[in-house]
Short mmCIF file of C-alpha atoms in Angstrom, two decimals:
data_model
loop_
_atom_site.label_atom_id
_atom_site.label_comp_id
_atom_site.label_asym_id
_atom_site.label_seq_id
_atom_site.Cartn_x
_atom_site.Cartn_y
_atom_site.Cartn_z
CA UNK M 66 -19.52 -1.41 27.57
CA UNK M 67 -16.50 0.25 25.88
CA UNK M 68 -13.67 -2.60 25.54
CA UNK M 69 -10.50 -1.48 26.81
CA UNK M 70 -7.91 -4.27 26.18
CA UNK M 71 -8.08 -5.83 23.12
CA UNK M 72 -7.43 -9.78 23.28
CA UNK M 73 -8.67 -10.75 27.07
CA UNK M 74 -12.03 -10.88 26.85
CA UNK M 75 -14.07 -10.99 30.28
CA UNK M 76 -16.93 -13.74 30.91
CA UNK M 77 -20.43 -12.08 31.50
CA UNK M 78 -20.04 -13.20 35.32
CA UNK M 79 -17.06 -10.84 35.83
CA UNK M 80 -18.43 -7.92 33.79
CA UNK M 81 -21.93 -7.92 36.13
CA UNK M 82 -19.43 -7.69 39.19
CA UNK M 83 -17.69 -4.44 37.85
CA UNK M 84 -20.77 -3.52 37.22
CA UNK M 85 -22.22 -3.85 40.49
CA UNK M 86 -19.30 -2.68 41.97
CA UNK M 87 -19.61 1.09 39.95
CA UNK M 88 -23.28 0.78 41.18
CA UNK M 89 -22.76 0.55 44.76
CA UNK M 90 -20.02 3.93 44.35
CA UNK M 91 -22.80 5.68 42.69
CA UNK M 92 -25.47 4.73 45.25
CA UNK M 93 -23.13 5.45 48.30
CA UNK M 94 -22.64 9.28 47.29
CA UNK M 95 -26.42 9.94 45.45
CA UNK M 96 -24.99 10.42 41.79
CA UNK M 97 -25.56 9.27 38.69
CA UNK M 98 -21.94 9.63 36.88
CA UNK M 99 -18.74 8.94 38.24
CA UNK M 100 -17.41 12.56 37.38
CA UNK M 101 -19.88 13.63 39.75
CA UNK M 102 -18.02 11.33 42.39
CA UNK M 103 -15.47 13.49 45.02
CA UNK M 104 -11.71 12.93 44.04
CA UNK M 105 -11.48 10.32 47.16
CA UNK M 106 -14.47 8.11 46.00
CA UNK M 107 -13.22 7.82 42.34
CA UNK M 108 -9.96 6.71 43.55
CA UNK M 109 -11.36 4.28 45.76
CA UNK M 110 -13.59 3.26 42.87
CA UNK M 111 -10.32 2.51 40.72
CA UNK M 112 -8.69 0.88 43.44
CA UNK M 113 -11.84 -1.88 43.94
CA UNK M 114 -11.98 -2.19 40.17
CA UNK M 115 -8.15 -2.77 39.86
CA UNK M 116 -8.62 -5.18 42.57
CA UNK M 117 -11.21 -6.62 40.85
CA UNK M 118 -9.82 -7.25 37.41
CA UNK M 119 -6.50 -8.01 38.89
CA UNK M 120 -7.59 -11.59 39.80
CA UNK M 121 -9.49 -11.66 36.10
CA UNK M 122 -7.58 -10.95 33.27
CA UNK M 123 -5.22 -12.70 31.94
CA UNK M 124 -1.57 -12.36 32.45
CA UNK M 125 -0.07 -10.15 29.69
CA UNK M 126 2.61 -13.41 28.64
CA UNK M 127 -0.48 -15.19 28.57
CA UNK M 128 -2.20 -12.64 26.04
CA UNK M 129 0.98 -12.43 24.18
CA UNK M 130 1.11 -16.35 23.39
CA UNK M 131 -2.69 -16.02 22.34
CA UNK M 132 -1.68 -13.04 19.69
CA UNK M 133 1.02 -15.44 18.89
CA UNK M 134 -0.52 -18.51 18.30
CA UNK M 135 -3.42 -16.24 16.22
CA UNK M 136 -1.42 -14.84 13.62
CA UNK M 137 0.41 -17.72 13.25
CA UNK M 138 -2.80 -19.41 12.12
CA UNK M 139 -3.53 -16.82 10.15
CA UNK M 140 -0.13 -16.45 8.64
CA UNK M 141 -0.16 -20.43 7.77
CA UNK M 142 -3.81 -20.14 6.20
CA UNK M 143 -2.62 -17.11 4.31
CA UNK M 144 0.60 -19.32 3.08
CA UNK M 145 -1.57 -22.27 2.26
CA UNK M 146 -4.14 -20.15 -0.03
CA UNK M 147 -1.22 -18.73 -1.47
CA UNK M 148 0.48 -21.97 -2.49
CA UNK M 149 -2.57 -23.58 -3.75
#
């Protein structure tokens, strides 16, 4: 699976949901790729997954502190190696 946000990473629980979810879309209308999907079912599709993930990730202040807090670890262990 292709990671599309870099920083929030999803727990295995979540990512077998979405993954059910595109399943269930594929089954309904007998394909095997969503580009085979009519226009209506891959909007519904990104609706439910939107829906989905909305209740998942993180909140973007939340994955802003994280970046933060990160480089500022890194920045201090940088400093520290330096000044040794």
């Amino acid at each position: 699976m292709k990671k599309m946000l870099y920083g929030a990473d999803l727990d295995r629980k979540t990512i077998n949901r979405a993954m059910r979810l595109v399943e269930k879309h594929l089954w309904l209308y007998r394909t095997n790729r969503a580009q085979n999907l009519p226009e209506e079912a891959r909007v519904r599709l990104y609706l439910d997954l939107q829906k989905l993930f909305r209740g998942e990730l993180p909140a973007p202040d939340q994955l802003i502190w994280r970046f933060k807090n990160a480089f500022g670890r890194l920045y201090q262990k940088v400093e520290d190696l330096l000044a040794a």
